[in-house]
Short mmCIF file of C-alpha atoms and ligand atoms in Angstrom, two decimals:
data_model
loop_
_atom_site.label_atom_id
_atom_site.label_comp_id
_atom_site.label_asym_id
_atom_site.label_seq_id
_atom_site.Cartn_x
_atom_site.Cartn_y
_atom_site.Cartn_z
CA MET B 1 0.37 -0.20 -0.18
CA ARG B 2 1.41 3.86 -0.85
CA HIS B 3 0.13 6.66 0.61
CA ALA B 4 0.47 9.49 -1.39
CA VAL B 5 -0.84 13.16 -0.75
CA ARG B 6 -0.26 15.36 -4.47
CA VAL B 7 -1.05 19.19 -4.06
CA ASP B 8 -3.11 20.47 -5.84
CA ALA B 9 -1.50 24.25 -6.02
CA GLU B 10 0.61 24.93 -9.68
CA PRO B 11 4.11 23.44 -9.37
CA GLY B 12 6.47 24.84 -11.36
CA GLU B 13 6.82 23.65 -15.38
CA GLN B 14 10.34 21.78 -14.30
CA THR B 15 9.24 20.86 -11.23
CA ALA B 16 6.23 19.21 -12.88
CA GLU B 17 8.36 18.30 -15.71
CA THR B 18 10.26 16.52 -13.31
CA VAL B 19 7.95 14.73 -11.57
CA ARG B 20 6.61 12.96 -14.58
CA GLN B 21 10.21 12.00 -15.44
CA LEU B 22 10.20 10.16 -12.24
CA ARG B 23 7.41 7.95 -12.23
CA ALA B 24 7.96 7.20 -15.63
CA LEU B 25 11.43 5.65 -14.29
CA ALA B 26 9.29 3.41 -11.82
CA THR B 27 7.77 1.84 -14.12
CA PRO B 28 8.75 -1.77 -15.62
CA ASP B 29 10.25 0.42 -18.82
CA GLY B 30 11.64 2.79 -16.69
CA THR B 31 13.17 0.15 -14.57
CA ALA B 32 14.58 -1.53 -17.68
CA ALA B 33 15.79 1.61 -18.98
CA LEU B 34 17.88 2.06 -15.89
CA SER B 35 19.50 -0.83 -15.88
CA ARG B 36 20.34 -0.58 -19.18
CA ALA B 37 22.30 3.33 -18.55
CA ALA B 38 24.19 1.53 -15.22
CA ALA B 39 25.41 -1.15 -17.42
CA LEU B 40 26.75 1.72 -20.04
CA LEU B 41 28.50 4.30 -17.01
CA ALA B 42 29.63 1.18 -15.66
CA ASP B 43 31.73 0.20 -19.27
CA GLY B 44 33.06 3.93 -18.42
CA VAL B 45 30.15 4.83 -21.99
CA ASP B 46 31.15 8.31 -22.24
CA ALA B 47 27.78 10.89 -22.08
CA VAL B 48 27.22 11.50 -25.62
CA ALA B 49 27.37 7.71 -26.79
CA ALA B 50 25.25 6.44 -23.86
CA LEU B 51 22.63 8.49 -24.57
CA THR B 52 22.72 7.70 -28.48
CA ARG B 53 22.88 4.25 -27.68
CA LEU B 54 19.95 4.35 -24.62
CA ARG B 55 17.95 7.15 -27.24
CA ALA B 56 17.62 4.26 -29.65
CA GLU B 57 16.98 1.52 -27.58
CA VAL B 58 14.88 3.09 -24.95
CA GLY B 59 13.65 5.79 -26.28
CA THR B 60 13.89 9.26 -26.40
CA ASP B 61 11.87 9.94 -23.15
CA LEU B 62 13.50 7.78 -20.23
CA ALA B 63 17.14 7.83 -22.44
CA GLY B 64 18.03 11.44 -20.37
CA PRO B 65 16.28 11.19 -17.32
CA ALA B 66 17.76 7.44 -17.06
CA TRP B 67 21.17 8.44 -17.43
CA GLY B 68 20.69 11.24 -14.77
CA ILE B 69 19.20 9.04 -12.47
CA ALA B 70 22.19 6.40 -13.20
CA ARG B 71 24.62 9.24 -12.37
CA GLN B 72 23.23 9.99 -9.15
CA ARG B 73 23.17 6.11 -7.83
CA GLU B 74 26.93 6.47 -8.87
CA LYS B 75 27.86 9.23 -6.59
CA ALA B 76 25.22 7.60 -3.58
CA ARG B 77 27.12 4.65 -3.87
CA PRO B 78 29.88 5.46 -1.47
CA ALA B 79 27.08 6.24 0.59
CA PHE B 80 23.92 4.32 0.78
CA GLY B 81 25.76 1.12 -0.55
CA ALA B 82 23.34 -1.35 -2.16
CA ASP B 83 20.74 0.76 -1.85
CA ALA B 84 22.33 2.86 -4.11
CA ASP B 85 21.20 0.66 -7.21
CA ARG B 86 17.80 0.98 -5.92
CA LEU B 87 16.95 4.60 -5.05
CA LEU B 88 16.01 7.94 -6.73
CA PHE B 89 18.33 10.76 -6.54
CA THR B 90 17.63 14.50 -7.94
CA SER B 91 21.34 16.17 -7.80
CA ASP B 92 19.74 18.45 -5.20
CA ALA B 93 17.88 15.66 -3.01
CA LEU B 94 21.21 13.72 -3.00
CA GLU B 95 23.49 16.87 -2.24
CA GLN B 96 21.34 17.25 0.37
CA ALA B 97 21.15 14.12 2.17
CA GLY B 98 22.86 12.50 5.13
CA ARG B 99 24.56 9.80 5.17
CA PRO B 100 22.24 6.84 6.21
CA GLU B 101 24.16 5.15 8.79
CA LEU B 102 23.80 8.40 10.81
CA ALA B 103 20.36 8.72 10.10
CA ALA B 104 19.82 4.80 11.45
CA ARG B 105 21.28 6.43 14.21
CA ARG B 106 19.35 9.35 14.92
CA ALA B 107 16.63 7.06 14.33
CA ALA B 108 17.75 4.60 16.82
CA ARG B 109 18.21 7.59 19.40
CA LEU B 110 15.00 9.09 18.40
CA LEU B 111 12.62 5.86 19.32
CA ALA B 112 14.37 4.81 22.26
CA GLY B 113 12.01 6.57 24.30
CA GLY B 114 8.39 4.52 22.71
CA ALA B 115 7.93 7.03 19.91
CA ASP B 116 6.53 5.01 16.95
CA SER B 117 4.86 8.14 15.18
CA VAL B 118 7.62 10.87 13.49
CA ALA B 119 7.13 13.47 11.39
CA ASP B 120 9.81 14.21 8.90
CA LEU B 121 9.50 17.80 8.92
CA GLY B 122 11.42 18.32 5.10
CA CYS B 123 11.98 14.51 3.57
CA ALA B 124 13.63 15.19 0.38
CA ALA B 125 15.24 12.13 -1.02
CA GLY B 126 13.89 10.34 2.22
CA THR B 127 16.90 8.89 4.04
CA ASP B 128 15.41 9.70 7.57
CA THR B 129 12.23 8.48 6.58
CA ILE B 130 13.44 4.89 5.43
CA ALA B 131 16.46 4.52 8.28
CA LEU B 132 12.72 5.65 10.90
CA ALA B 133 10.45 3.23 8.87
CA ARG B 134 13.01 0.72 9.53
CA ALA B 135 13.36 1.36 13.15
CA GLY B 136 9.92 0.39 13.33
CA ALA B 137 8.37 4.09 13.34
CA ARG B 138 5.05 4.86 10.94
CA VAL B 139 6.73 8.27 9.36
CA LEU B 140 4.09 11.29 8.02
CA ALA B 141 6.85 12.17 5.70
CA VAL B 142 5.81 15.93 4.56
CA ASP B 143 7.94 18.09 1.97
CA VAL B 144 6.85 21.39 0.29
CA ASP B 145 8.90 20.49 -2.62
CA PRO B 146 6.55 17.55 -4.98
CA VAL B 147 10.10 16.56 -6.36
CA ALA B 148 11.23 15.68 -2.75
CA ARG B 149 7.64 14.02 -2.52
CA GLU B 150 8.08 11.63 -5.35
CA LEU B 151 11.30 10.55 -4.38
CA THR B 152 10.22 9.64 -0.85
CA ALA B 153 7.46 8.00 -2.52
CA LEU B 154 8.99 6.28 -5.15
CA ASN B 155 12.03 5.57 -2.60
CA VAL B 156 9.96 4.13 0.48
CA GLU B 157 8.30 1.69 -1.93
CA ALA B 158 11.75 0.46 -3.26
CA LEU B 159 12.92 -0.36 -0.43
CA GLY B 160 10.43 -1.99 1.11
CA VAL B 161 9.20 0.16 3.80
CA ALA B 162 6.01 2.08 1.84
CA ASP B 163 3.74 0.19 3.88
CA ASP B 164 4.59 2.34 7.31
CA VAL B 165 5.55 5.69 5.22
CA TRP B 166 2.70 8.87 4.86
CA VAL B 167 3.83 10.97 1.78
CA VAL B 168 2.17 14.61 2.02
CA ALA B 169 2.59 18.22 1.22
CA GLY B 170 2.90 20.66 3.91
CA ASP B 171 4.93 23.50 5.66
CA ALA B 172 6.51 22.52 8.42
CA VAL B 173 6.55 26.44 9.77
CA GLU B 174 2.67 25.97 9.50
CA LEU B 175 2.99 21.81 11.33
CA VAL B 176 5.18 23.22 13.70
CA ALA B 177 3.70 26.88 14.48
CA ALA B 178 0.36 23.87 14.74
CA ALA B 179 2.04 21.70 17.48
CA ARG B 180 0.55 20.69 21.00
CA GLY B 181 0.15 18.43 23.46
CA GLY B 182 4.32 17.38 23.21
CA GLU B 183 2.85 16.04 18.98
CA VAL B 184 3.42 17.87 15.36
CA ALA B 185 0.47 16.59 13.30
CA GLY B 186 -0.02 14.27 14.96
CA CYS B 187 3.26 12.74 15.65
CA GLY B 188 4.70 12.10 18.51
CA ALA B 189 8.06 12.78 17.68
CA ALA B 190 10.04 14.42 14.73
CA VAL B 191 13.08 14.88 12.80
CA LEU B 192 13.57 18.51 11.03
CA ASP B 193 16.15 18.98 8.61
CA PRO B 194 16.48 22.34 7.62
CA ALA B 195 17.63 23.15 3.59
CA ARG B 196 20.53 25.11 4.39
CA ARG B 197 21.51 26.13 0.72
CA ALA B 198 19.87 28.68 -1.61
CA GLY B 199 20.67 28.82 -5.04
CA GLY B 200 23.71 26.38 -4.39
CA ARG B 201 24.77 28.36 -1.94
CA ARG B 202 25.13 28.24 1.60
CA GLN B 203 23.20 29.70 4.16
CA LEU B 204 24.95 31.04 6.85
CA ASP B 205 22.50 32.44 8.34
CA PRO B 206 19.99 30.09 10.82
CA ASP B 207 17.22 32.97 10.29
CA ARG B 208 17.19 32.11 6.36
CA TRP B 209 17.07 28.30 6.32
CA SER B 210 14.44 26.60 5.38
CA PRO B 211 12.23 26.15 7.61
CA PRO B 212 13.46 29.24 9.70
CA TRP B 213 15.85 28.96 13.50
CA SER B 214 12.33 30.64 14.55
CA THR B 215 10.27 26.57 13.63
CA VAL B 216 13.95 24.86 15.52
CA VAL B 217 13.41 26.50 18.34
CA THR B 218 9.58 26.23 18.58
CA LEU B 219 9.70 22.88 17.51
CA LEU B 220 12.52 21.54 20.41
CA ASP B 221 10.30 23.76 22.54
CA ARG B 222 6.66 21.64 21.60
CA VAL B 223 8.18 18.73 20.67
CA PRO B 224 10.10 17.79 23.29
CA THR B 225 10.94 13.94 21.27
CA SER B 226 12.45 15.51 18.34
CA VAL B 227 15.92 16.39 16.53
CA VAL B 228 16.96 18.81 14.24
CA LYS B 229 20.40 18.46 12.05
CA VAL B 230 22.04 21.90 11.93
CA ALA B 231 24.77 23.88 10.69
CA PRO B 232 28.43 22.49 12.59
CA GLY B 233 29.15 26.27 12.61
CA LEU B 234 26.07 26.57 14.61
CA ASP B 235 26.57 29.36 17.72
CA HIS B 236 26.69 27.57 21.00
CA ASP B 237 24.51 30.50 22.53
CA ARG B 238 21.84 29.40 20.12
CA VAL B 239 21.51 26.44 21.90
CA PRO B 240 18.40 26.39 24.01
CA GLU B 241 18.56 25.78 27.39
CA GLY B 242 17.79 21.55 28.40
CA VAL B 243 18.46 20.39 24.61
CA GLU B 244 21.37 18.62 23.95
CA ALA B 245 23.66 19.70 21.28
CA GLU B 246 25.67 17.03 19.29
CA TRP B 247 28.70 17.89 16.98
CA VAL B 248 29.49 14.02 14.99
CA SER B 249 32.56 14.06 12.95
CA VAL B 250 33.89 10.76 10.32
CA GLY B 251 37.39 10.32 9.57
CA GLY B 252 38.60 13.33 11.07
CA SER B 253 35.06 16.02 9.58
CA ILE B 254 32.57 17.37 11.02
CA VAL B 255 29.64 15.46 9.18
CA GLU B 256 26.47 17.03 11.43
CA ALA B 257 25.44 18.59 13.93
CA LEU B 258 22.22 17.82 16.04
CA LEU B 259 20.14 19.46 18.32
CA TRP B 260 18.10 16.99 21.10
CA GLY B 261 15.32 18.03 22.22
CA PRO B 262 14.82 17.63 26.11
CA ALA B 263 12.89 14.34 26.40
CA VAL B 264 15.96 12.39 23.95
CA ALA B 265 18.34 15.38 25.84
CA THR B 266 20.70 12.97 28.32
CA THR B 267 23.80 15.78 28.37
CA TRP B 268 24.22 19.40 28.15
CA ARG B 269 26.61 18.56 24.99
CA ARG B 270 28.14 16.09 22.37
CA ALA B 271 31.22 15.04 20.74
CA THR B 272 30.34 12.26 18.81
CA VAL B 273 33.87 10.73 16.73
CA VAL B 274 33.16 7.92 14.31
CA THR B 275 36.80 6.60 13.35
CA GLY B 276 37.01 3.18 11.34
CA GLY B 277 34.11 2.44 11.73
CA GLN B 278 33.55 2.61 15.88
CA VAL B 279 31.91 4.75 17.40
CA HIS B 280 33.38 7.16 20.24
CA GLU B 281 30.95 9.64 22.56
CA LEU B 282 32.30 11.91 24.32
CA THR B 283 29.73 13.71 27.03
CA ALA B 284 29.70 17.03 29.94
CA ASP B 285 26.24 18.09 31.34
CA ALA B 286 27.45 21.58 31.86
CA ASP B 287 30.64 23.78 30.05
CA PRO B 288 33.06 22.36 31.10
CA GLY B 289 35.41 26.04 30.66
CA PRO B 290 38.30 26.11 28.75
CA ALA B 291 41.72 24.64 28.64
CA PRO B 292 44.54 25.99 30.88
CA ALA B 293 47.66 27.34 28.09
CA GLY B 294 51.64 25.90 28.62
CA PRO B 295 54.77 25.96 27.26
CA VAL B 296 55.10 23.51 23.62
CA ARG B 297 56.45 19.61 25.33
CA ALA B 298 57.51 16.61 24.02
CA TRP B 299 53.90 16.02 21.99
CA LEU B 300 51.15 18.17 20.07
CA HIS B 301 47.96 17.03 19.66
CA GLU B 302 45.38 18.20 17.01
CA PRO B 303 41.67 17.70 18.39
CA ASP B 304 39.27 16.16 16.60
CA PRO B 305 36.78 18.76 14.94
CA ALA B 306 34.01 17.67 16.81
CA VAL B 307 35.83 18.26 19.64
CA ILE B 308 36.74 21.37 19.11
CA ARG B 309 33.14 22.54 17.78
CA SER B 310 31.59 21.23 20.63
CA GLY B 311 33.53 23.12 23.31
CA LEU B 312 34.48 20.04 25.38
CA ILE B 313 38.83 20.81 24.27
CA SER B 314 39.01 21.12 28.08
CA LEU B 315 37.84 17.49 29.37
CA VAL B 316 40.27 16.17 26.53
CA ALA B 317 43.01 18.28 28.30
CA ALA B 318 42.22 16.66 31.97
CA GLU B 319 42.68 13.26 30.28
CA LEU B 320 45.97 13.91 28.57
CA GLY B 321 47.48 15.96 30.96
CA ALA B 322 47.78 18.35 28.13
CA THR B 323 47.77 22.16 28.26
CA LEU B 324 46.89 24.65 24.70
CA VAL B 325 49.65 25.75 22.93
CA ASP B 326 47.77 29.73 22.91
CA PRO B 327 44.40 30.05 24.68
CA THR B 328 43.13 31.11 21.47
CA ILE B 329 44.78 28.15 19.47
CA ALA B 330 43.02 24.86 19.20
CA TYR B 331 46.22 22.39 19.96
CA LEU B 332 47.23 20.76 23.20
CA THR B 333 50.92 19.66 24.40
CA SER B 334 52.40 17.32 26.81
CA ASP B 335 54.68 14.98 27.61
CA ALA B 336 53.39 11.79 26.17
CA ARG B 337 51.93 10.51 23.20
CA ALA B 338 47.96 10.13 23.18
CA ASP B 339 46.48 6.70 22.46
CA VAL B 340 42.41 8.29 22.68
CA PRO B 341 39.99 9.04 19.89
CA TRP B 342 39.96 12.67 20.42
CA VAL B 343 43.34 13.87 18.95
CA ARG B 344 45.96 13.07 16.33
CA SER B 345 49.59 13.13 18.04
CA TYR B 346 52.70 14.19 16.30
CA ARG B 347 56.20 14.00 18.19
CA VAL B 348 57.82 17.50 18.67
CA ASP B 349 61.10 17.33 17.08
CA GLU B 350 62.14 21.49 16.81
CA VAL B 351 59.55 24.69 17.84
CA LEU B 352 61.32 27.67 15.97
CA PRO B 353 59.36 31.43 16.18
CA PHE B 354 57.79 30.93 12.41
CA ASN B 355 60.87 32.67 9.78
CA LEU B 356 60.75 30.95 6.64
CA LYS B 357 64.53 31.33 5.84
CA LYS B 358 65.32 30.00 9.17
CA LEU B 359 63.02 27.25 8.46
CA ARG B 360 64.33 26.30 5.57
CA ALA B 361 67.64 26.36 7.05
CA LEU B 362 66.47 23.48 9.55
CA LEU B 363 64.97 21.28 6.97
CA ARG B 364 68.53 21.41 5.16
CA GLU B 365 70.20 20.54 7.74
CA ARG B 366 68.02 18.08 9.03
CA GLY B 367 67.44 16.36 5.68
CA ILE B 368 64.13 16.88 5.56
CA GLY B 369 62.87 17.40 2.07
CA ARG B 370 59.03 16.99 1.71
CA VAL B 371 56.68 18.20 4.40
CA VAL B 372 52.82 18.03 4.98
CA VAL B 373 51.90 21.21 6.65
CA LYS B 374 49.50 22.66 8.67
CA LYS B 375 48.22 25.82 10.31
CA ARG B 376 46.11 27.06 12.88
CA GLY B 377 45.55 30.75 13.75
CA SER B 378 47.73 31.68 10.46
CA ALA B 379 47.27 33.22 7.14
CA ILE B 380 49.72 31.26 5.85
CA GLU B 381 48.34 29.13 2.84
CA PRO B 382 49.47 25.42 3.53
CA GLU B 383 50.24 24.12 0.32
CA THR B 384 51.80 27.05 -1.24
CA LEU B 385 54.55 26.61 1.97
CA ALA B 386 54.77 23.12 1.81
CA ARG B 387 56.48 23.87 -1.78
CA GLN B 388 58.23 26.68 -1.59
CA LEU B 389 60.16 24.50 1.42
CA ARG B 390 60.64 21.36 -0.95
CA THR B 391 64.14 19.62 -1.69
CA ASP B 392 65.72 16.80 -3.01
CA ALA B 393 66.52 15.39 0.56
CA SER B 394 64.96 12.33 1.23
CA GLY B 395 63.03 12.94 4.98
CA THR B 396 60.06 14.20 5.39
CA ALA B 397 58.25 16.22 8.31
CA THR B 398 55.17 17.65 9.54
CA VAL B 399 55.29 21.55 9.67
CA VAL B 400 52.85 22.71 12.18
CA VAL B 401 52.65 26.94 11.72
CA THR B 402 50.58 28.47 14.69
CA ARG B 403 50.78 31.17 17.72
CA VAL B 404 52.35 29.56 20.96
CA ALA B 405 51.52 31.95 23.88
CA GLY B 406 50.62 34.53 21.05
CA ALA B 407 53.93 34.78 19.04
CA PRO B 408 53.66 32.74 15.54
CA THR B 409 55.32 29.82 15.54
CA ALA B 410 56.47 27.03 13.55
CA LEU B 411 56.83 23.39 14.99
CA VAL B 412 58.58 20.13 12.85
CA CYS B 413 57.08 17.24 14.03
CA ASP B 414 56.85 13.70 13.11
CA VAL B 415 60.48 13.76 11.44
CA THR B 416 61.78 10.85 9.36
CA GLY B 417 65.11 9.91 6.90
C1 SAM V 1 18.05 19.31 3.71
S1 SAM V 1 16.75 18.43 2.93
C2 SAM V 1 16.22 17.08 4.32
C3 SAM V 1 17.28 16.49 3.73
C4 SAM V 1 16.90 14.50 4.32
N1 SAM V 1 16.74 14.69 6.06
C5 SAM V 1 17.65 13.70 3.72
O1 SAM V 1 18.92 13.19 4.86
O2 SAM V 1 17.96 12.92 2.75
C6 SAM V 1 15.54 20.32 3.29
C7 SAM V 1 14.32 19.97 3.11
O3 SAM V 1 13.64 20.75 3.35
C8 SAM V 1 12.07 20.94 2.33
N2 SAM V 1 11.65 21.95 3.15
C9 SAM V 1 12.03 23.67 3.24
N3 SAM V 1 11.57 24.19 3.49
C10 SAM V 1 10.24 23.69 4.00
C11 SAM V 1 8.89 23.90 4.26
N4 SAM V 1 8.90 24.73 5.35
N5 SAM V 1 8.05 23.02 4.45
C12 SAM V 1 8.18 22.03 4.48
N6 SAM V 1 9.22 21.09 3.62
C13 SAM V 1 10.12 22.21 3.48
C14 SAM V 1 13.25 20.92 1.18
O4 SAM V 1 12.06 21.02 0.03
C15 SAM V 1 14.02 20.26 1.13
O5 SAM V 1 13.38 18.58 0.59
#
């Protein structure tokens, strides 16, 4: 059974055409066209030749859309695995899609308290909707965009969870404004993932997200079993009282930031670091304050960006017996190497005031011809400096350019050869 409410409002011509094409791809002929496009893509046939062959084999109507979806599926495969070959994405929807493994983690946490119906407010291609349905919830998938609704309706069908999903046209701003008794649109829980791009550009101001910040705050206030995806750069001052803010990194890069409503929140801030498939969580029930600063010691530690963004560096400093190299710089230093997921450690071999001539002379003296440059609190361009320091010598090193007690400083680390 598939439940889909379609809007009566007139979508733009392009939108109507995209919806028509998506529906055509969901027919048996469309499925055959998609398989053929995937095969041509896998064979490395270039776009012009592939489209010519597809037009001849599956018709002009299906050729272009099938080729477009095959290319999106190829892009989606690293994150979505085998599901990618059954899902439909427009490039816009794929760009906005979160990682499915993180959507599953979010869904499990949101539902752990017993909620069984969830409103996915802004479903796009349905990544969160699918994760919530797979976690056992009944999901009301809402979007203002007819293409998003069509994608979600087709994707939940393709992955066999359509019986638990209702795809509806709706404005999350209005639905949240009408939320009462801990529910929104009749659901006891909600996921809100505002669009944070417009015209291909990132919207840094949360008031310009869609839905805007005011809807985020109202949802967290009125629907305590809720989670909102926000920009990783969100100012801590914006996080409402009683709401948990979590920053998640995968492989050393921030991938998402979340605000958990009061019924799900269990702490003040959380840094979640995913490395090598392992999930590590660092939490604080209250602001731990800044870490102390001190002189550079034998090891330099670069905190994971989730630790930095969540404001939990001082917890890591205390665990490692470490200090900051400068009160304003997120590098830690201690006497020992650290074996924790929160930092990456570098052995400090040389410390000198930053000066290109002196740095070059030192590297020459130590037989170092290739360096990786890292920087924090400096205007230098790492790639340019690495090129400027390159010679034929066989040794390697990591050069960290930063401020130490306010002074521009170079730290030569992990020298080999
Ligand atoms: C960032 S995307 C959601 C991505 C989705 N959670 C995923 O991981 O695939 C935001 C979605 O919200 C929708 N949207 C924006 N403003 C909305 C509003 N006021 N009401 C409902 N949906 C809205 C957009 O059309 C878009 O599909």
